[in-house]
Coordinates of C-alpha atoms and ligand atoms in Angstrom, one line a residue:
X837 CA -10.6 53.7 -3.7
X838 CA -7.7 53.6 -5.8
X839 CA -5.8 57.2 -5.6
X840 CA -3.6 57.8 -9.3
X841 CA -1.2 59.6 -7.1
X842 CA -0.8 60.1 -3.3
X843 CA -1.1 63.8 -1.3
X844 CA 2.0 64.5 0.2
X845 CA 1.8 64.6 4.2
X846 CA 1.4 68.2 5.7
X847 CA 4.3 70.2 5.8
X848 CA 4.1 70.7 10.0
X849 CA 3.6 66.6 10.0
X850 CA 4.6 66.0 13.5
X851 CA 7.0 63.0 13.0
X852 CA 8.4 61.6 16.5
X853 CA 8.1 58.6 18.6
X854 CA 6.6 57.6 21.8
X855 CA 7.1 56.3 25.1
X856 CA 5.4 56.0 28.7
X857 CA 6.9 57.2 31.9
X858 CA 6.9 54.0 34.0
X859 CA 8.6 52.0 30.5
X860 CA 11.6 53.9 30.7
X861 CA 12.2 56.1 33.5
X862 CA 13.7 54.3 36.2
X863 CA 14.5 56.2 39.4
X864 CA 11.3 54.9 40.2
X865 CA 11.5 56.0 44.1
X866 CA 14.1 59.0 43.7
X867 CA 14.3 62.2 44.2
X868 CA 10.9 62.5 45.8
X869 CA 8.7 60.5 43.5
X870 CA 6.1 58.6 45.8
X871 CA 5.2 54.4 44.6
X872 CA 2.7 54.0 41.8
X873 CA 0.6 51.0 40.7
X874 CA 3.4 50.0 38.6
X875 CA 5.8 49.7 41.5
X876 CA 3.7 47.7 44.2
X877 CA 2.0 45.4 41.3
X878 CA 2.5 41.4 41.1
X879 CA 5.1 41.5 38.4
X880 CA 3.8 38.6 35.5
X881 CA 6.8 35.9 36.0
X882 CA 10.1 35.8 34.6
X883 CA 9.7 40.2 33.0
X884 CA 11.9 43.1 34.8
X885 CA 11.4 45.5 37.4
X886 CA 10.5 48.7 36.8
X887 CA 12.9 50.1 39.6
X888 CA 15.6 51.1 36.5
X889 CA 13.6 50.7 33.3
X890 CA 16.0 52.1 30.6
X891 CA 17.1 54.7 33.0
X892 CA 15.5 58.0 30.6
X893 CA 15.3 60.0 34.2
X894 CA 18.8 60.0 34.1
X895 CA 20.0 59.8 30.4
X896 CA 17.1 62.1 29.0
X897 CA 20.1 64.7 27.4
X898 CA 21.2 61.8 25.6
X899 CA 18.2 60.3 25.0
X900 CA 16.6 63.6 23.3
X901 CA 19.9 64.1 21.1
X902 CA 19.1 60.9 19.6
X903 CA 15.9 61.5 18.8
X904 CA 17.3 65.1 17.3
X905 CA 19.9 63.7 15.5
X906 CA 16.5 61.0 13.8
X907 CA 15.2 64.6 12.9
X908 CA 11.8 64.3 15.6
X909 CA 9.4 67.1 15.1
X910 CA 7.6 65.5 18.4
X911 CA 8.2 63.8 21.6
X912 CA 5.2 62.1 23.0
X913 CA 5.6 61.0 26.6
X914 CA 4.0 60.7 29.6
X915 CA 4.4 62.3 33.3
X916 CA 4.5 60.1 36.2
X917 CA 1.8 61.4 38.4
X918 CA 3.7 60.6 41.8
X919 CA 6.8 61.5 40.5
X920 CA 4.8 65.4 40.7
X921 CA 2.2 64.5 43.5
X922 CA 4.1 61.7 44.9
X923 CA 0.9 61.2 47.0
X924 CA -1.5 61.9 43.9
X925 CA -2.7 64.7 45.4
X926 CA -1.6 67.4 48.3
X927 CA 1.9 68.3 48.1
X928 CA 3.9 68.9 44.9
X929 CA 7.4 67.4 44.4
X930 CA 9.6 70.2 43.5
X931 CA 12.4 67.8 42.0
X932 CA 9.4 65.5 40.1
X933 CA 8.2 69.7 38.8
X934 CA 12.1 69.9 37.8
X935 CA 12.4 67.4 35.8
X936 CA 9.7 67.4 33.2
X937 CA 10.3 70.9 33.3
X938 CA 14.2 69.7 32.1
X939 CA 12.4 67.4 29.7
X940 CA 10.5 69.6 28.1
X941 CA 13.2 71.9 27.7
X942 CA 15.9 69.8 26.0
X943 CA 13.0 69.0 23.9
X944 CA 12.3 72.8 22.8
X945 CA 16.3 72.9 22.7
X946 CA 15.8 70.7 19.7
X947 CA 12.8 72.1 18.1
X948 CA 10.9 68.9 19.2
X949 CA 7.3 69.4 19.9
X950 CA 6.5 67.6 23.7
X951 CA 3.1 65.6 23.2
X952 CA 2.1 64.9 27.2
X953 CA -0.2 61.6 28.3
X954 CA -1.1 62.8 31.4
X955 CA -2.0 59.2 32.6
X956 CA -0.3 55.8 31.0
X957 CA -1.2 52.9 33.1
X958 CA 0.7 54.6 36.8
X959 CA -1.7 55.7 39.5
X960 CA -0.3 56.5 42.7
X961 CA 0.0 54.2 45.3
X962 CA -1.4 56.6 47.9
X963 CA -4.8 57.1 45.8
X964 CA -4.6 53.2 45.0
X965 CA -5.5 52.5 48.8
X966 CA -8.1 55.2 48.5
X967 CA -9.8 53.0 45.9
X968 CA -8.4 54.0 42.8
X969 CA -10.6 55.0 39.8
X970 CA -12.8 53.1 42.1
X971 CA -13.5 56.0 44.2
X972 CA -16.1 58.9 42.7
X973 CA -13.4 61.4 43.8
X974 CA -10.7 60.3 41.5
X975 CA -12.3 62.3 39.2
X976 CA -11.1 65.7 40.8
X977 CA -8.0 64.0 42.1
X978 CA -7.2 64.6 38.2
X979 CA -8.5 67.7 37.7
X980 CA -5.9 68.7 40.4
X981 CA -3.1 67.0 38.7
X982 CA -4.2 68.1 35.6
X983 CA -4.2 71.9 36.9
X984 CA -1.0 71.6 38.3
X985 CA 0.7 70.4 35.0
X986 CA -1.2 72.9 33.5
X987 CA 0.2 75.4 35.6
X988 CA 3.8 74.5 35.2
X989 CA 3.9 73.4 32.1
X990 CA 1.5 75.2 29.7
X991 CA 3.4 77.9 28.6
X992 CA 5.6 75.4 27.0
X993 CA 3.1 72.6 26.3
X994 CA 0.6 72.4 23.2
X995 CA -0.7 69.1 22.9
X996 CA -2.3 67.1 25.8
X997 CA -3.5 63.5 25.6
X998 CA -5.6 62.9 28.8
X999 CA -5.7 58.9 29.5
X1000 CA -3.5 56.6 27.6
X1001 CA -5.7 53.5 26.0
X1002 CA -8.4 53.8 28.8
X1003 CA -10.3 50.9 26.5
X1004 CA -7.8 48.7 27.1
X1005 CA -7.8 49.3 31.2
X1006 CA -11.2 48.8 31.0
X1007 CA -11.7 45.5 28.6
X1008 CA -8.1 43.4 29.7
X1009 CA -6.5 46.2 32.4
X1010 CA -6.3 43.5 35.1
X1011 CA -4.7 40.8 33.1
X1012 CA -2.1 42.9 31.5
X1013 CA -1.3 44.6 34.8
X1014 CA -2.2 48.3 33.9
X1015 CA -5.3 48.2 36.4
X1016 CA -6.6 47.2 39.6
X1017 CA -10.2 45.9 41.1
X1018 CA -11.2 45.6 44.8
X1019 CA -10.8 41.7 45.4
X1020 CA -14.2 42.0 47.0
X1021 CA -15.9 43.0 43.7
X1022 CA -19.1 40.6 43.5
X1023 CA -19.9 41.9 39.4
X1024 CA -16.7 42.9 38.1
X1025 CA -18.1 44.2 35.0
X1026 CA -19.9 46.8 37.0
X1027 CA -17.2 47.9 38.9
X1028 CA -14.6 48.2 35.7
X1029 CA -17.5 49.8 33.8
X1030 CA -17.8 52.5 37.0
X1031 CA -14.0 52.8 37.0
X1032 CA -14.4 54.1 33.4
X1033 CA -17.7 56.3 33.7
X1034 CA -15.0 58.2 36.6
X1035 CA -12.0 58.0 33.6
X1036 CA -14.7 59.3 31.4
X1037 CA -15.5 62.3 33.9
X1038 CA -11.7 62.8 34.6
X1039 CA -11.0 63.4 31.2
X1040 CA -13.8 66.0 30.7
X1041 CA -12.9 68.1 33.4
X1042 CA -9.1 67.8 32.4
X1043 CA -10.9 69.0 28.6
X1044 CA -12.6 71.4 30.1
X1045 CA -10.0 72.9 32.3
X1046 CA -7.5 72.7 29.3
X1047 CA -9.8 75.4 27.5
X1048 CA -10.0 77.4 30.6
X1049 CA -6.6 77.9 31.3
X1050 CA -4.8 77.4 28.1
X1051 CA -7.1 78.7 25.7
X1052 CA -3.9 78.0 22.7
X1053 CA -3.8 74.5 23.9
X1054 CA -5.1 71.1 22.4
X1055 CA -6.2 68.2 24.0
X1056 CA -7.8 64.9 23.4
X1057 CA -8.2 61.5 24.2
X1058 CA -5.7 58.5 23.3
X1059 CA -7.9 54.8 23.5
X1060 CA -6.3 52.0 21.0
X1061 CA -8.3 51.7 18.3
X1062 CA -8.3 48.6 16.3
X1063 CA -11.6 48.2 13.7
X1064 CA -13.4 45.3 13.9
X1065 CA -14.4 43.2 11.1
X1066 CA -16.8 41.0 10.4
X1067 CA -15.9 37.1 9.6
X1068 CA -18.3 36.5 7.0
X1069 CA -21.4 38.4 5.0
X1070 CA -23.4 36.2 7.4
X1071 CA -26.0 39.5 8.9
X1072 CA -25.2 37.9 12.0
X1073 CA -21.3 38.4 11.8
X1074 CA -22.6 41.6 11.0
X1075 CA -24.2 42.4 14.0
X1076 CA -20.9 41.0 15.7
X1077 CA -18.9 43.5 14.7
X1078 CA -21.4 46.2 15.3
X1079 CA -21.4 44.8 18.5
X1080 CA -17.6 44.4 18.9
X1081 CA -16.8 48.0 17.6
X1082 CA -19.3 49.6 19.8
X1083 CA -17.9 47.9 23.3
X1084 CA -13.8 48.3 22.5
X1085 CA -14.2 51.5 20.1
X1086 CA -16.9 53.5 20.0
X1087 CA -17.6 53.8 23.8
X1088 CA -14.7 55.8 24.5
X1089 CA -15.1 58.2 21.9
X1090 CA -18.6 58.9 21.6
X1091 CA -18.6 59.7 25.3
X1092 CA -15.6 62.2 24.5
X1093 CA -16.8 64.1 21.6
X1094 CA -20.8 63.9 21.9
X1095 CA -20.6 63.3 25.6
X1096 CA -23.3 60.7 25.6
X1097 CA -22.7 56.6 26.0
X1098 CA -23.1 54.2 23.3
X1099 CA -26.6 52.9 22.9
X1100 CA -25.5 49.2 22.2
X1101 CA -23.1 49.7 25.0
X1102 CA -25.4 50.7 27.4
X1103 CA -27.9 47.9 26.4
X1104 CA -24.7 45.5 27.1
X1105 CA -24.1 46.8 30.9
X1106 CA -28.2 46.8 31.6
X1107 CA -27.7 43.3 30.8
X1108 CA -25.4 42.8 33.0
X1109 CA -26.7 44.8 35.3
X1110 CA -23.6 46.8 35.3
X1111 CA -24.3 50.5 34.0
X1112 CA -22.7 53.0 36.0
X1113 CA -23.7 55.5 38.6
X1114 CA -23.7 59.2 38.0
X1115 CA -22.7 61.7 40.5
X1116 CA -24.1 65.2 40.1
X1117 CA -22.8 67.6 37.5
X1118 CA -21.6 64.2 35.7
X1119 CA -24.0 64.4 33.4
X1120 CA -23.1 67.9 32.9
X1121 CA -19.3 68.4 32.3
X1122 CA -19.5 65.0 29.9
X1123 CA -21.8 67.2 27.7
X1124 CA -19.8 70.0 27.9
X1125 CA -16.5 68.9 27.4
X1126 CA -14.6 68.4 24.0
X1127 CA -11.6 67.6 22.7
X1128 CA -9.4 68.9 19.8
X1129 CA -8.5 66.1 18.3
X1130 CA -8.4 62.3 18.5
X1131 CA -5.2 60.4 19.4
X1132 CA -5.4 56.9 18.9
X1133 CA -2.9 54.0 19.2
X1134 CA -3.3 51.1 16.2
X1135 CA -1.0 47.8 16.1
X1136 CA -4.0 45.9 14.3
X1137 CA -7.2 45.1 13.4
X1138 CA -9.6 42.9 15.2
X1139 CA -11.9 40.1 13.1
X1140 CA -15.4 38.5 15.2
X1141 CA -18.1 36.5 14.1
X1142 CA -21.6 35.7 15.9
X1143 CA -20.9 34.4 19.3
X1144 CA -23.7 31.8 21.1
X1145 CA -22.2 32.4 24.5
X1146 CA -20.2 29.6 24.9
X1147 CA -17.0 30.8 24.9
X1148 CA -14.8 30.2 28.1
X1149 CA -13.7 33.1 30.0
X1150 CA -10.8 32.0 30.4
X1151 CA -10.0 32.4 26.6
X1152 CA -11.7 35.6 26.7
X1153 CA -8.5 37.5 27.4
X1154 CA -5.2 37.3 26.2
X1155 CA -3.6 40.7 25.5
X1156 CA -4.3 43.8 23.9
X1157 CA -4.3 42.7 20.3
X1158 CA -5.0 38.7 20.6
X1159 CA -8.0 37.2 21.4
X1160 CA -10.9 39.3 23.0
X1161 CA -14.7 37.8 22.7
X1162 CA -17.7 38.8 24.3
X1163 CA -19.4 35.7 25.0
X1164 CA -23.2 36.7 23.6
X1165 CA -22.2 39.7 21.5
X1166 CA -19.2 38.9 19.7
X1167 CA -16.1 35.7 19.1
X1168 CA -12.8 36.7 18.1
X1169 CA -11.5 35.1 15.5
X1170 CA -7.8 34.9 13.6
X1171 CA -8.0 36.7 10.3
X1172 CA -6.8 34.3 8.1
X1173 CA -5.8 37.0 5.4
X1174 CA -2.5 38.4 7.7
X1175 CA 1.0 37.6 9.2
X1176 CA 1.7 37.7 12.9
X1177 CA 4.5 39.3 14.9
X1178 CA 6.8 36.9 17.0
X1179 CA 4.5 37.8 19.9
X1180 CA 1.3 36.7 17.8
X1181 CA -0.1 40.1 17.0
X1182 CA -1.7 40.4 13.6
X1183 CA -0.1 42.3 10.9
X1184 CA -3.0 44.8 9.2
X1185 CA -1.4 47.8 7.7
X1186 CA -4.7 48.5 5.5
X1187 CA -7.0 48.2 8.6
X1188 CA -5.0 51.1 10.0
X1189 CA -6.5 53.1 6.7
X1190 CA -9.2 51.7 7.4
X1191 CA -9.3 52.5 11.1
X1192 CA -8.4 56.1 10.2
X1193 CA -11.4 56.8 7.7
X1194 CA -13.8 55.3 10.4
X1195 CA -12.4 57.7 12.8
X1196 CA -13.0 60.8 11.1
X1197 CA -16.0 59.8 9.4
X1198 CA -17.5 59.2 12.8
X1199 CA -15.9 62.5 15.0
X1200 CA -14.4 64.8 12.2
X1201 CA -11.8 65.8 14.0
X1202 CA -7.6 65.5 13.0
X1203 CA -6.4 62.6 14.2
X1204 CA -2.8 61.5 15.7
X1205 CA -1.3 58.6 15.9
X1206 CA 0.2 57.8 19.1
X1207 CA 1.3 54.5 19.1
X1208 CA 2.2 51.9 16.3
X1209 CA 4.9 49.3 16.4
X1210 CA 6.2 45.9 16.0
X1211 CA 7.7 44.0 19.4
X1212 CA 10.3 41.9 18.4
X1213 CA 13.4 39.9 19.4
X1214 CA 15.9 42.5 18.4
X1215 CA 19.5 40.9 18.8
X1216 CA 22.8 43.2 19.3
X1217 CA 25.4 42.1 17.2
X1218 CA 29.2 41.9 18.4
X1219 CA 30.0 45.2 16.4
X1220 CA 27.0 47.3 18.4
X1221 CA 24.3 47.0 15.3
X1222 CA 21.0 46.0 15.2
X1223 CA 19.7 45.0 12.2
X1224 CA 16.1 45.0 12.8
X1225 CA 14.3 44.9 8.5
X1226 CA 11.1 43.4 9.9
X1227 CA 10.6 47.0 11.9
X1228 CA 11.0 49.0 8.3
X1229 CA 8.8 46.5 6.7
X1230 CA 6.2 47.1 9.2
X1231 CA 6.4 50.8 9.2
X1232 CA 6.9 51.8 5.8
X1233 CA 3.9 49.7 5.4
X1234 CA 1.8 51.8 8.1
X1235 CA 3.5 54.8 7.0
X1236 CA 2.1 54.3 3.1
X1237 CA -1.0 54.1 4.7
X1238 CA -1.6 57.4 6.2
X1239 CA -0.6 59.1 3.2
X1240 CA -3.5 56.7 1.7
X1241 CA -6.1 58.4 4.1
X1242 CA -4.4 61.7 3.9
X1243 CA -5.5 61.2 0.1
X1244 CA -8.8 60.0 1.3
X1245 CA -9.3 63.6 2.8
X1246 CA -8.4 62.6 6.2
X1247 CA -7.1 65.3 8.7
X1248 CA -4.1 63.8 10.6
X1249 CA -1.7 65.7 12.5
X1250 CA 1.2 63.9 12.9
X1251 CA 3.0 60.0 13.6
X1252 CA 4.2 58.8 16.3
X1253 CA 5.4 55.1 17.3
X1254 CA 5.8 52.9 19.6
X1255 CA 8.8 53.6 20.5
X1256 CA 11.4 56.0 20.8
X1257 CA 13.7 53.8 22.9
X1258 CA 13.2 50.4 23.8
X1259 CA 11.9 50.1 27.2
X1260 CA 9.7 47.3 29.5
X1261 CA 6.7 46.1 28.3
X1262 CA 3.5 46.2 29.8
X1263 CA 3.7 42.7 30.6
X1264 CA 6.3 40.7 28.4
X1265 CA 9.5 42.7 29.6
X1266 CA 12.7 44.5 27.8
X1267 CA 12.5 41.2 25.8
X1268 CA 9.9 42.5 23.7
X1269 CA 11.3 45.4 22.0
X1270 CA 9.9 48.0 20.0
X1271 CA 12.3 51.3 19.9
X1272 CA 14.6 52.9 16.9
X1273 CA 17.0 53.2 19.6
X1274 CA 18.6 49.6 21.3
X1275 CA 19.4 50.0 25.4
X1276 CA 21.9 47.2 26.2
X1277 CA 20.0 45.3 28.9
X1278 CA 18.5 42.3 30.0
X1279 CA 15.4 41.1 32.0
X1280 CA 17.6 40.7 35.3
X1281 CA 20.8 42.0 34.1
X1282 CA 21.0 45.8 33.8
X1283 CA 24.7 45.7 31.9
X1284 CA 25.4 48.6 30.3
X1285 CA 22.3 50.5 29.4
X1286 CA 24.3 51.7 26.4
X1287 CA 22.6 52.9 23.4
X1288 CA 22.6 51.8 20.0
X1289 CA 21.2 53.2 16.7
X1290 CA 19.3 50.3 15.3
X1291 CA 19.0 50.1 11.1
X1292 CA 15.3 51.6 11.9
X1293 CA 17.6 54.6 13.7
X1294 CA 18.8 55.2 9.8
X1295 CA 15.9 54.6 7.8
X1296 CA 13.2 57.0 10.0
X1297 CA 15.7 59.9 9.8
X1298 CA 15.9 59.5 6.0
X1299 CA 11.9 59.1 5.9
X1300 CA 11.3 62.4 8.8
X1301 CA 14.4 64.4 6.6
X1302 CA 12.1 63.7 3.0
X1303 CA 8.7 64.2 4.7
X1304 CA 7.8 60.6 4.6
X1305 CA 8.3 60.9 0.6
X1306 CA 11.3 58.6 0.6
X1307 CA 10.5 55.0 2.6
X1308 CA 12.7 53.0 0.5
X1309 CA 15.8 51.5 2.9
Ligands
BG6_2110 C1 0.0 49.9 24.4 C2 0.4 50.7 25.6 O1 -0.9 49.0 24.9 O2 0.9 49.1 23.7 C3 1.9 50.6 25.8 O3 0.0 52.0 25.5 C4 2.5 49.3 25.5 O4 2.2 51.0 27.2 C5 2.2 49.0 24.0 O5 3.8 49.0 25.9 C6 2.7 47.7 23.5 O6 2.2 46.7 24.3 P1 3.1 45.6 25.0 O7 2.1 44.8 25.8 O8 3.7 44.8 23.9 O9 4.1 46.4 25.8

């Protein structure tokens, strides 16, 4: 569909950035805040600690002026749940309370909406030993949490996200380093599958609560969405991609907005003998529960064809975005038709149109966008500029694109990248950097922690100020 001319975006676009709490927070045992996963994990070689991050726990003020000053409508970040609970559940950490309820302030200061994941990648310590998502009670270990951020924060607080990219825990979580299995596991499909039927429960009774408590609020899931394609016109690429959508898309949010599971999914984990075991009321409060909108994180698309089962698992995994086959259901491929980053992700602006009209064709709810972004080597020059074009290129691009399914008659609510600041990756350190704003550090050497406005900094405040009508540099 060619559009003559383009809608403009809404006029209460939420424009803003995004970032996680273990990224950039530092202080990672202070003032009260128990150990998470992310502090007693196997760091991958040669990438930072998280002990400082980019040290947001102390320089938030600062921080959120930036953003201000780039003209944010929205700040989407998350609350480290042992920062508040600092043994995941029991006592609450009055200082961990304080300071989100400092963050959320300074935000409202601003006029800058705060958009809260409720879980990115950080469980606590304490409840890892208890067996993690592992355990059939870490579902109401999250209804706890969620009722006391609910408590504290929702008369401030309208938009939720449950469980940052829970798809992604679930298909490369313990590659990455953003989940844990038992070492004992004898069919490790079934137990990551049962990890996520309890992240699938924990979200609906954090939906469900949401409503009950804070009837003005929104809430919703946040999985990473990239569309699948199919290699070829060959029906049995076809049925690849079915295949491939089903198990790293449609899973997640079928199961949130219809409350039932996928029905090629399910035929996957019989075959594996891996579908997961219901506790009572599961069943239930999956029916029930819905969400207000979708939130989704998109860096690219994802291409298969037919797969015999040969493939090695050892290729089977690389990251988020690279290769990912099913051996038997679908092969990841390279999509010959794009560009990479430096880190080797695909480039697919139009599949994140494409993405968004799938989404809302399929759940018919807004969507927001979360998370999109390009990790690069950004390089601080001797006059304390960063020069980063390839970062413009690759947003504008995105950018044009929602306003492309905003003309298609998609709903979306609002933008927000990847990320506000730069901060630690999830496995390829502060090398990799994705943020408008530059923090002068290195992988072992914390130097400065000075900020910088990056030539991004410049060009997003022109394109917020003109309500994403002007993304020329
Ligand atoms: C998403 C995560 O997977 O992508 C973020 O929600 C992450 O936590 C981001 O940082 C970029 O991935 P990476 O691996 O480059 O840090």
């Amino acid at each position: 569909m060619i559009h003559q001319t383009l809608k403009p975006f809404p006029k209460d676009f939420l424009w803003g950035a995004s970032t996680s709490a273990y990224q950039v927070e530092g202080a990672s045992l202070e003032d009260g805040k128990g150990p998470s996963f992310q502090d007693t994990k196997k760091l991958p070689p040669g990438t930072a600690d998280l002990t400082v991050s980019v040290d947001h726990y102390h320089r938030y003020k600062e921080d959120i002026a930036l953003m201000a000053e780039m003209g944010f409508k929205a700040y989407r970040f998350s609350i480290s749940w042992s920062r508040v609970l600092p043994d995941g559940i029991g006592k609450v950490n009055p200082k961990g309370i304080e300071f989100y309820n400092n963050l959320i302030d300074e935000c409202l200061k601003y006029g800058i909406e705060p958009i809260i994941t409720m879980f990115h990648f950080d469980m606590p310590a304490a409840l890892e030993e208890k067996g993690s998502w592992s355990n059939a009670s870490s579902s109401e270990w999250f209804k706890e949490f969620a009722r006391v951020l609910f408590e504290n924060y929702g008369d401030r607080v309208k938009y939720w996200l449950t469980i940052n990219e829970q798809n992604m825990m679930t298909l490369v979580g313990p590659l990455i380093g953003t989940l844990r299995v038992p070492e004992a596991t004898t069919n490790l499909t079934k137990e990551i599958y049962q990890q996520n039927h309890h992240q699938l429960v924990a979200q609906a009774k954090a939906m469900q609560l949401c409503h009950e408590m804070l009837p003005k609020a929104k809430i919703g899931p946040a999985p990473n969405i990239a569309l699948a394609y199919p290699n070829s016109n060959r029906p049995e690429d076809i049925i690849a991609e079915q295949n491939a959508n089903a198990i790293r898309n449609w899973l997640y949010l079928d199961m949130a907005v219809y409350g039932r599971y996928n029905n090629l999914v399910w035929a996957y984990l019989e075959a594996k003998d891996a579908t997961p075991t219901f506790a009572p009321g599961d069943a239930e409060v999956l029916k029930v529960a819905k969400p207000d909108f979708i939130a989704f994180n998109y860096y690219t698309s994802f291409t298969v064809e037919a797969s015999d089962g040969s493939e090695q698992i050892a290729d089977k995994f690389a990251d988020q975005q690279s290769a990912m086959s099913e051996p038997g259901y679908y092969r990841s491929v390279q999509n010959q038709n794009l560009k990479k980053t430096e880190f080797g992700w695909e480039i697919d602006p139009v599949g994140f149109r494409a993405t968004m009209r799938a989404l809302y064709d399929r759940y018919q709810l807004p969507l927001l966008v979360t998370e999109n972004g390009i990790g690069a080597y950004d390089e601080l020059t001797a006059d304390g500029k960063v020069h980063d074009p390839y970062r413009i290129v690759y947003l504008r691009e995105h950018i044009v694109q929602i306003k492309e399914a905003i003309s298609d008659g998609v709903e979306m609510l609002g933008y927000n990248p990847w990320s506000a600041i730069d901060l630690i990756s999830t496995h390829e350190g502060i090398k990799k950097r994705y943020g408008f704003i530059y923090v002068d550090r290195d992988e072992f050497d914390l130097k400065t922690l000075k900020r910088y406005r990056k030539d991004s900094f410049y060009w997003y405040k022109k394109v917020i100020a003109t309500n994403g009508e002007n993304l020329s540099d």
